[in-house]
Amino acid sequence: MLSPHPRDPARWPRLFTLLLGLLLLAPSFPLTQFNPATLANPDSWHTMAGFVAGFFPPSLQSSFLHDVARETITTLASATAGIALAILLGAPLAFATTRALERQALAAERASASMEGVKSLLRGLMVILRGIPEIVWALLFVRAAGLGSLPAVLAIGLAYGGMLGKVYAEILESQPRELAAALHLQGASRWQCLLYGLWPQALPELLSYSVYRWECAIRASAVMGFVGAGGVGQLLDTSLKMLNGGEVSTLLLVFLLLVNLTEGLSLLSRHALERPRGGVYLLGSGIVAVVASVQWLLPGWRDSGFDLSAIPRFIHDFFLPDGSMLAELAHGTLETLAMSALGTVLAFVAAAMLAMPAAGRFGSLLKLASRLLLNLLRGVPDLLWASIAVLAVGLGPAAGVLALALHTAGVLGRLFAETLENADPAAEQALRLAGAGRVQAFSYGPLPAIFSQWVAYTLYRWENNIRIATVLGIVGAGGLGQQLYLALSLFQQHKAASLIIAMLLLSWLVEQLSRAWRQHMA
Amino acid sequence: MKTLKLSLATALLALSALASAEEAVLKVSAIPDEAPTELQRKFAPLGQYLEKELGMKVQFVPVTDYAAVVTALNSDKIDLAWLGGFTFVQASLHGKVVPLVQREEDSKFTSKFIVNAAVGAKSLKDLKGKSFAFGSASSTSGHLMPRYFLQKEGIKPETFFKNVAYSGAHDATVAWVASGKVDAGALNASVWDKLVESGKVDGSKVKLLATTPPFYDYNWTVRGNLEKKLQERISAAFLKLDPKKPDQKAILDLQRASRFIPTKADNYKGIESAAETAGLLK
């Protein structure tokens, strides 16, 4: 006979995990100076309300609209040219380093030590390329060689090149090996194995990932202006600094339009991939887009006075990194970590609350409203949220927490809603039929199953947020980014070098931890 | 023979095209200490005047970043730049530059400390634990000198204030303080006076708290390897601006100058040592 369980049998371990989490989180509040009371403070609401009231009407001055149109095209063109550069960089790196084409994978042979050494070097290079956030790359190019859209293109090219190199290699590794192995046995070269054994099956996935990256590049390119690298971000930076609400709202609208447009285009091209010859059309239109982009950007590059020859001197100035600022570095790193942790936890709570209506649990009207809200939260990039958040909670890391929370809530909310919709309704229905209340049925029906999925998504986003938290300081929201921006403004290159190394280490550490964690989970 | 003639003609044409592309252009820029539109408005008549005086095309290169102006001047990408005292020191430490002229007002420049009226501060000491905005980190009158004089009063901004921020430009600092985005801030006296005169400061929201002692600030600087003759002619053109002539008075007014006077690098030694004391030079 079954003995009745009047209470949750797992309550003690659950309570313990929760308390441990809260205990770990507690130092984040003083570190980020995040005080939920500030949000309720009438003064900051007053500031915010004054600014938002200035949003209406959006500025429609013809000279301003003309600038907006020009810079929007520049934003699109920089992203497209940047992705082209990233592919040119990432594809050879992936070809050189992928384990899918290694002899020991294709046949049971040992690779030579020197080849392995070269591969490790290339992998290290990719870690550095993607470990420095694209906006930091842009800032470095702007400081080294001059303003304009070229730094934005180079920044996207380098950062995304490192990323594409890694992901392309992984995509090749995930393909079935038999064909390539058979070709290898018959004496085919590395190239031939790739071209005939892996390429045909991997192509749709490679293209689809590249299109996804292009979508990300547009969001990145739109905020490059915050460091002087052209595009709509440049206009937005000026308008935000001068607190010109009308211009800000016009730019925000353009921004959302741009993000939605690219999402639509990206979806369209992924559909095209499923059609016969879709890949060819996609490739063709991609090449046309790249050529048009470079054509559009070229005159600006000629006039900008971008000076490639200044880069070696700039790099030279970085040696040696300043070692005397360990305390400052430690503080910046802790602040960055605390911002990301607190921001992600707040986002989790907000996302869970928004996911319920967004999954249609409270009627279709609430579903539509919450979906719209989630889209808005997600569509505005973190850096932009940060520059608005400094108005609400003042300058400093607290604004970073709020910015991360808002943007991440949008991202997680959508994912959470999807898991809710996909959850098997049987358990919940059974509990309801057995007389359980709505809350009870939900808590013991679908929740345990989806909760681990939610936690996995949240951990993944946290990893992402640590990287983003390092750059939010560029708009005054604390962390390592703020120190870096200041050091580079004052030509304190040694200090800047130490800060970049700290960023790289943090990014590398997070990547390793997350990989170990995922292997552990699998 | 015919082909030879044709190719000669083509070569000549190409050469002349090259020559016209090489037509002398004076590239001028300025540190973006105010909104970009304001900078363009201020420069337009001065640019036309210089074109007439020098007999060459003058092109204004708008730049949105202080440090970028220094880099551009040091790498010969621009010929003439309007620099602040601190950016001039940075440029002279990174390469060879020659200061030509400055406004008469620049030899006794000051900065203003302003505060949001709701804070109710009467002196700098009352700002303890409040948030504070400098202009650009590379600004002399918006950052370096206010920081230096605060330090002399025994105030270390990073520990004394709750938060230290950089608005990026002098007019932005006023907008930030007026809106309450920050409690207090420091800016260039000349921009403050201009905003007050044109009624752009709401006296019920922003109060003047203190003024710094005078120091040397802004000048017009050329890159060191610019032709000596041209350097002299640029100086002469600035020094000739006469407040008694109405059209030239308009140019001077836009620059907020009574007239221009010659300057020399030694005038900025004081700024350099202030920057060292404030820890802003390495």
Short mmCIF file of C-alpha atoms in Angstrom, two decimals, chain A residues 165-474:
data_model
loop_
_atom_site.label_atom_id
_atom_site.label_comp_id
_atom_site.label_asym_id
_atom_site.label_seq_id
_atom_site.Cartn_x
_atom_site.Cartn_y
_atom_site.Cartn_z
CA GLY A 165 35.53 29.55 -37.02
CA LYS A 166 34.58 27.70 -33.88
CA VAL A 167 30.97 27.01 -34.82
CA TYR A 168 31.74 26.01 -38.43
CA ALA A 169 34.28 23.52 -37.09
CA GLU A 170 31.71 22.14 -34.66
CA ILE A 171 29.09 21.84 -37.40
CA LEU A 172 31.55 19.86 -39.52
CA GLU A 173 32.32 17.67 -36.51
CA SER A 174 28.64 16.94 -35.92
CA GLN A 175 28.13 15.50 -39.43
CA PRO A 176 28.17 11.72 -39.97
CA ARG A 177 31.76 10.72 -40.70
CA GLU A 178 31.37 7.56 -42.77
CA LEU A 179 31.57 9.19 -46.20
CA ALA A 180 34.61 11.30 -45.39
CA ALA A 181 36.30 8.32 -43.75
CA ALA A 182 35.68 6.17 -46.81
CA LEU A 183 37.12 8.88 -49.08
CA HIS A 184 40.13 9.18 -46.81
CA LEU A 185 40.76 5.45 -46.96
CA GLN A 186 40.88 5.68 -50.73
CA GLY A 187 43.58 8.31 -50.51
CA ALA A 188 41.52 11.51 -50.83
CA SER A 189 43.19 14.69 -49.56
CA ARG A 190 41.87 16.91 -46.76
CA TRP A 191 40.30 19.21 -49.35
CA GLN A 192 38.63 16.35 -51.19
CA CYS A 193 37.26 14.88 -47.96
CA LEU A 194 35.78 18.28 -47.13
CA LEU A 195 34.38 18.98 -50.60
CA TYR A 196 32.82 15.59 -51.28
CA GLY A 197 32.43 14.04 -47.85
CA LEU A 198 31.30 16.80 -45.48
CA TRP A 199 30.42 19.94 -47.41
CA PRO A 200 27.21 18.78 -49.15
CA GLN A 201 25.56 17.58 -45.96
CA ALA A 202 26.79 20.43 -43.76
CA LEU A 203 25.99 23.29 -46.16
CA PRO A 204 22.40 24.06 -45.09
CA GLU A 205 23.42 24.22 -41.45
CA LEU A 206 26.48 26.37 -42.24
CA LEU A 207 24.39 28.81 -44.27
CA SER A 208 21.63 28.94 -41.72
CA TYR A 209 24.10 29.71 -38.93
CA SER A 210 25.75 32.42 -41.05
CA VAL A 211 22.38 34.06 -41.65
CA TYR A 212 21.68 33.96 -37.91
CA ARG A 213 25.04 35.66 -37.28
CA TRP A 214 24.19 38.33 -39.85
CA GLU A 215 21.06 39.03 -37.86
CA CYS A 216 23.20 39.42 -34.71
CA ALA A 217 25.67 41.60 -36.62
CA ILE A 218 22.94 44.10 -37.47
CA ARG A 219 22.04 44.47 -33.83
CA ALA A 220 25.74 44.90 -33.02
CA SER A 221 26.36 47.33 -35.85
CA ALA A 222 23.44 49.48 -34.71
CA VAL A 223 25.14 50.28 -31.41
CA MET A 224 28.70 50.67 -32.75
CA GLY A 225 28.08 54.42 -32.93
CA PHE A 226 28.33 54.56 -29.13
CA VAL A 227 32.11 54.33 -29.56
CA GLY A 228 32.27 56.52 -32.67
CA ALA A 229 32.08 53.79 -35.30
CA GLY A 230 29.20 55.20 -37.37
CA GLY A 231 25.65 54.04 -38.07
CA VAL A 232 22.37 54.87 -36.29
CA GLY A 233 24.08 54.35 -32.93
CA GLN A 234 26.09 57.52 -33.51
CA LEU A 235 22.92 59.60 -33.89
CA LEU A 236 21.35 57.86 -30.93
CA ASP A 237 24.39 58.54 -28.78
CA THR A 238 24.20 62.27 -29.49
CA SER A 239 20.43 62.43 -28.99
CA LEU A 240 20.63 60.51 -25.72
CA LYS A 241 23.46 62.68 -24.41
CA MET A 242 21.53 65.84 -25.22
CA LEU A 243 18.36 64.23 -23.76
CA ASN A 244 16.49 65.02 -26.97
CA GLY A 245 13.47 62.75 -26.46
CA GLY A 246 11.85 63.34 -29.87
CA GLU A 247 14.95 62.22 -31.73
CA VAL A 248 15.45 59.27 -29.40
CA SER A 249 11.94 57.98 -30.03
CA THR A 250 12.32 58.27 -33.81
CA LEU A 251 15.58 56.35 -33.59
CA LEU A 252 14.07 53.70 -31.31
CA LEU A 253 11.27 53.16 -33.81
CA VAL A 254 13.80 52.81 -36.63
CA PHE A 255 15.73 50.41 -34.45
CA LEU A 256 12.78 48.13 -33.78
CA LEU A 257 11.82 48.24 -37.43
CA LEU A 258 15.36 47.25 -38.39
CA VAL A 259 15.47 44.36 -35.93
CA ASN A 260 12.08 43.03 -37.05
CA LEU A 261 12.99 43.42 -40.70
CA THR A 262 16.17 41.40 -40.28
CA GLU A 263 14.36 38.73 -38.29
CA GLY A 264 11.87 38.48 -41.13
CA LEU A 265 14.61 38.29 -43.75
CA SER A 266 16.48 35.72 -41.73
CA LEU A 267 13.36 33.57 -41.43
CA LEU A 268 12.70 33.93 -45.14
CA SER A 269 16.19 32.82 -46.07
CA ARG A 270 15.97 29.81 -43.77
CA HIS A 271 12.77 28.80 -45.57
CA ALA A 272 14.56 29.31 -48.87
CA LEU A 273 17.21 26.85 -47.71
CA GLU A 274 14.63 24.10 -47.56
CA ARG A 275 13.75 24.59 -51.25
CA PRO A 276 15.76 23.02 -54.05
CA ARG A 277 18.48 25.42 -55.24
CA GLY A 278 17.56 27.69 -52.31
CA GLY A 279 21.16 27.68 -51.12
CA VAL A 280 22.36 28.93 -54.50
CA TYR A 281 19.90 31.82 -54.51
CA LEU A 282 20.82 32.69 -50.96
CA LEU A 283 24.53 32.66 -51.75
CA GLY A 284 23.92 34.80 -54.85
CA SER A 285 21.90 37.43 -53.04
CA GLY A 286 24.46 37.40 -50.24
CA ILE A 287 27.26 38.26 -52.67
CA VAL A 288 25.18 41.03 -54.27
CA ALA A 289 24.45 42.44 -50.80
CA VAL A 290 28.13 42.43 -49.86
CA VAL A 291 29.20 44.18 -53.06
CA ALA A 292 26.47 46.82 -52.66
CA SER A 293 27.48 47.34 -49.02
CA VAL A 294 31.14 47.91 -49.81
CA GLN A 295 30.13 50.29 -52.63
CA TRP A 296 28.04 52.29 -50.20
CA LEU A 297 30.73 52.42 -47.50
CA LEU A 298 33.78 53.00 -49.69
CA PRO A 299 33.54 56.81 -50.18
CA GLY A 300 33.27 57.26 -46.41
CA TRP A 301 36.34 55.09 -45.85
CA ARG A 302 38.39 57.20 -48.27
CA ASP A 303 37.49 60.46 -46.53
CA SER A 304 37.60 59.22 -42.98
CA GLY A 305 41.35 59.39 -42.66
CA PHE A 306 41.38 55.88 -41.27
CA ASP A 307 45.08 55.19 -40.80
CA LEU A 308 46.07 51.53 -40.91
CA SER A 309 49.71 52.42 -40.38
CA ALA A 310 48.86 53.78 -36.93
CA ILE A 311 47.84 50.33 -35.72
CA PRO A 312 51.34 48.85 -35.15
CA ARG A 313 52.31 51.85 -33.01
CA PHE A 314 49.05 51.51 -31.10
CA ILE A 315 49.74 47.83 -30.42
CA HIS A 316 53.30 48.66 -29.43
CA ASP A 317 52.00 51.14 -26.83
CA PHE A 318 50.06 48.34 -25.16
CA PHE A 319 53.21 46.62 -23.90
CA LEU A 320 53.68 45.98 -21.12
CA PRO A 321 50.32 45.73 -19.40
CA ASP A 322 50.07 47.67 -16.17
CA GLY A 323 50.35 45.16 -13.33
CA SER A 324 49.96 47.69 -10.54
CA MET A 325 46.21 47.91 -10.82
CA LEU A 326 45.22 44.44 -9.62
CA ALA A 327 42.89 45.84 -6.97
CA GLU A 328 41.10 47.96 -9.56
CA LEU A 329 40.88 44.98 -11.90
CA ALA A 330 39.51 42.72 -9.19
CA HIS A 331 36.89 45.28 -8.30
CA GLY A 332 35.87 45.77 -11.94
CA THR A 333 35.66 42.01 -12.48
CA LEU A 334 33.57 41.45 -9.35
CA GLU A 335 31.27 44.29 -10.31
CA THR A 336 30.87 42.78 -13.78
CA LEU A 337 30.08 39.33 -12.37
CA ALA A 338 27.64 40.72 -9.82
CA MET A 339 25.85 42.76 -12.49
CA SER A 340 25.41 39.71 -14.70
CA ALA A 341 24.24 37.43 -11.87
CA LEU A 342 21.70 39.82 -10.43
CA GLY A 343 20.47 40.89 -13.87
CA THR A 344 19.95 37.28 -14.93
CA VAL A 345 18.09 36.29 -11.76
CA LEU A 346 15.75 39.27 -12.05
CA ALA A 347 15.24 38.39 -15.71
CA PHE A 348 14.37 34.81 -14.75
CA VAL A 349 11.66 36.00 -12.36
CA ALA A 350 10.24 38.50 -14.85
CA ALA A 351 10.39 35.99 -17.70
CA ALA A 352 8.59 33.31 -15.68
CA MET A 353 5.82 35.78 -14.86
CA LEU A 354 5.49 36.96 -18.46
CA ALA A 355 5.70 33.47 -19.95
CA MET A 356 2.39 32.38 -18.36
CA PRO A 357 0.23 34.93 -20.20
CA ALA A 358 2.46 34.69 -23.29
CA ALA A 359 1.74 30.97 -23.51
CA GLY A 360 -1.96 31.79 -23.63
CA ARG A 361 -2.83 30.66 -20.11
CA PHE A 362 -4.86 33.79 -19.34
CA GLY A 363 -6.74 34.44 -22.57
CA SER A 364 -5.76 35.69 -26.01
CA LEU A 365 -5.80 39.41 -25.18
CA LEU A 366 -3.20 39.00 -22.45
CA LYS A 367 -1.29 36.66 -24.73
CA LEU A 368 -1.00 39.31 -27.43
CA ALA A 369 -0.07 42.04 -24.95
CA SER A 370 2.62 40.01 -23.22
CA ARG A 371 4.07 38.83 -26.54
CA LEU A 372 4.33 42.45 -27.68
CA LEU A 373 6.05 43.40 -24.45
CA LEU A 374 8.49 40.50 -24.77
CA ASN A 375 9.30 41.53 -28.34
CA LEU A 376 10.01 45.08 -27.23
CA LEU A 377 12.24 43.92 -24.37
CA ARG A 378 14.12 41.59 -26.67
CA GLY A 379 14.32 43.91 -29.68
CA VAL A 380 16.14 46.73 -27.90
CA PRO A 381 19.80 45.70 -27.40
CA ASP A 382 21.28 45.58 -23.90
CA LEU A 383 23.60 48.49 -24.55
CA LEU A 384 20.65 50.64 -25.50
CA TRP A 385 18.65 49.55 -22.46
CA ALA A 386 21.68 50.48 -20.38
CA SER A 387 21.81 54.00 -21.74
CA ILE A 388 18.12 54.42 -20.95
CA ALA A 389 18.43 52.70 -17.56
CA VAL A 390 20.98 55.24 -16.35
CA LEU A 391 18.10 57.72 -16.40
CA ALA A 392 15.96 55.54 -14.18
CA VAL A 393 18.48 54.41 -11.55
CA GLY A 394 21.37 56.81 -12.14
CA LEU A 395 24.80 56.10 -13.55
CA GLY A 396 26.70 53.07 -12.36
CA PRO A 397 26.38 49.28 -12.19
CA ALA A 398 22.77 49.41 -11.00
CA ALA A 399 21.81 50.61 -14.48
CA GLY A 400 23.68 47.62 -15.90
CA VAL A 401 21.66 45.25 -13.73
CA LEU A 402 18.42 46.79 -14.91
CA ALA A 403 19.47 46.74 -18.56
CA LEU A 404 20.47 43.08 -18.44
CA ALA A 405 17.29 42.19 -16.58
CA LEU A 406 15.07 43.93 -19.15
CA HIS A 407 16.69 42.54 -22.28
CA THR A 408 17.19 39.03 -20.88
CA ALA A 409 13.59 38.93 -19.62
CA GLY A 410 12.51 39.42 -23.24
CA VAL A 411 14.75 36.62 -24.50
CA LEU A 412 13.95 34.15 -21.72
CA GLY A 413 10.25 35.00 -21.67
CA ARG A 414 9.85 33.87 -25.25
CA LEU A 415 11.78 30.65 -24.66
CA PHE A 416 9.86 29.92 -21.45
CA ALA A 417 6.55 30.46 -23.21
CA GLU A 418 7.60 28.04 -25.93
CA THR A 419 8.47 25.32 -23.41
CA LEU A 420 5.12 25.88 -21.70
CA GLU A 421 3.28 25.48 -24.98
CA ASN A 422 5.24 22.35 -25.86
CA ALA A 423 4.80 20.74 -22.42
CA ASP A 424 2.74 17.58 -22.28
CA PRO A 425 -0.65 18.62 -20.82
CA ALA A 426 -1.54 15.10 -19.63
CA ALA A 427 -0.12 15.33 -16.11
CA GLU A 428 -1.73 18.68 -15.40
CA GLN A 429 -5.09 17.57 -16.74
CA ALA A 430 -4.96 14.43 -14.63
CA LEU A 431 -4.20 16.45 -11.49
CA ARG A 432 -7.03 18.87 -12.29
CA LEU A 433 -9.43 15.97 -12.76
CA ALA A 434 -8.29 14.53 -9.44
CA GLY A 435 -9.41 17.78 -7.83
CA ALA A 436 -6.21 19.78 -7.60
CA GLY A 437 -6.39 23.60 -7.82
CA ARG A 438 -4.90 25.48 -10.76
CA VAL A 439 -1.71 26.44 -8.93
CA GLN A 440 -1.26 22.95 -7.48
CA ALA A 441 -1.89 21.28 -10.80
CA PHE A 442 0.63 23.54 -12.48
CA SER A 443 3.26 23.17 -9.73
CA TYR A 444 3.19 19.37 -9.74
CA GLY A 445 2.16 18.83 -13.36
CA PRO A 446 4.27 20.52 -16.02
CA LEU A 447 6.55 22.61 -13.76
CA PRO A 448 9.05 19.94 -12.63
CA ALA A 449 9.62 18.90 -16.23
CA ILE A 450 9.99 22.36 -17.72
CA PHE A 451 11.84 23.82 -14.76
CA SER A 452 15.11 22.10 -15.60
CA GLN A 453 14.78 23.39 -19.17
CA TRP A 454 14.20 26.91 -17.84
CA VAL A 455 17.27 26.64 -15.64
CA ALA A 456 19.37 25.43 -18.57
CA TYR A 457 18.26 28.37 -20.73
CA THR A 458 18.92 30.77 -17.87
CA LEU A 459 22.42 29.44 -17.26
CA TYR A 460 23.17 29.81 -20.95
CA ARG A 461 21.95 33.39 -20.92
CA TRP A 462 23.96 34.11 -17.80
CA GLU A 463 27.08 33.03 -19.65
CA ASN A 464 26.13 35.46 -22.39
CA ASN A 465 25.35 38.21 -19.91
CA ILE A 466 28.78 38.02 -18.28
CA ARG A 467 30.26 38.92 -21.64
CA ILE A 468 27.75 41.71 -22.18
CA ALA A 469 28.24 43.06 -18.65
CA THR A 470 31.89 43.71 -19.50
CA VAL A 471 30.90 46.27 -22.12
CA LEU A 472 27.88 48.03 -20.60
CA GLY A 473 30.26 50.47 -18.90
CA ILE A 474 30.86 52.11 -22.26
#
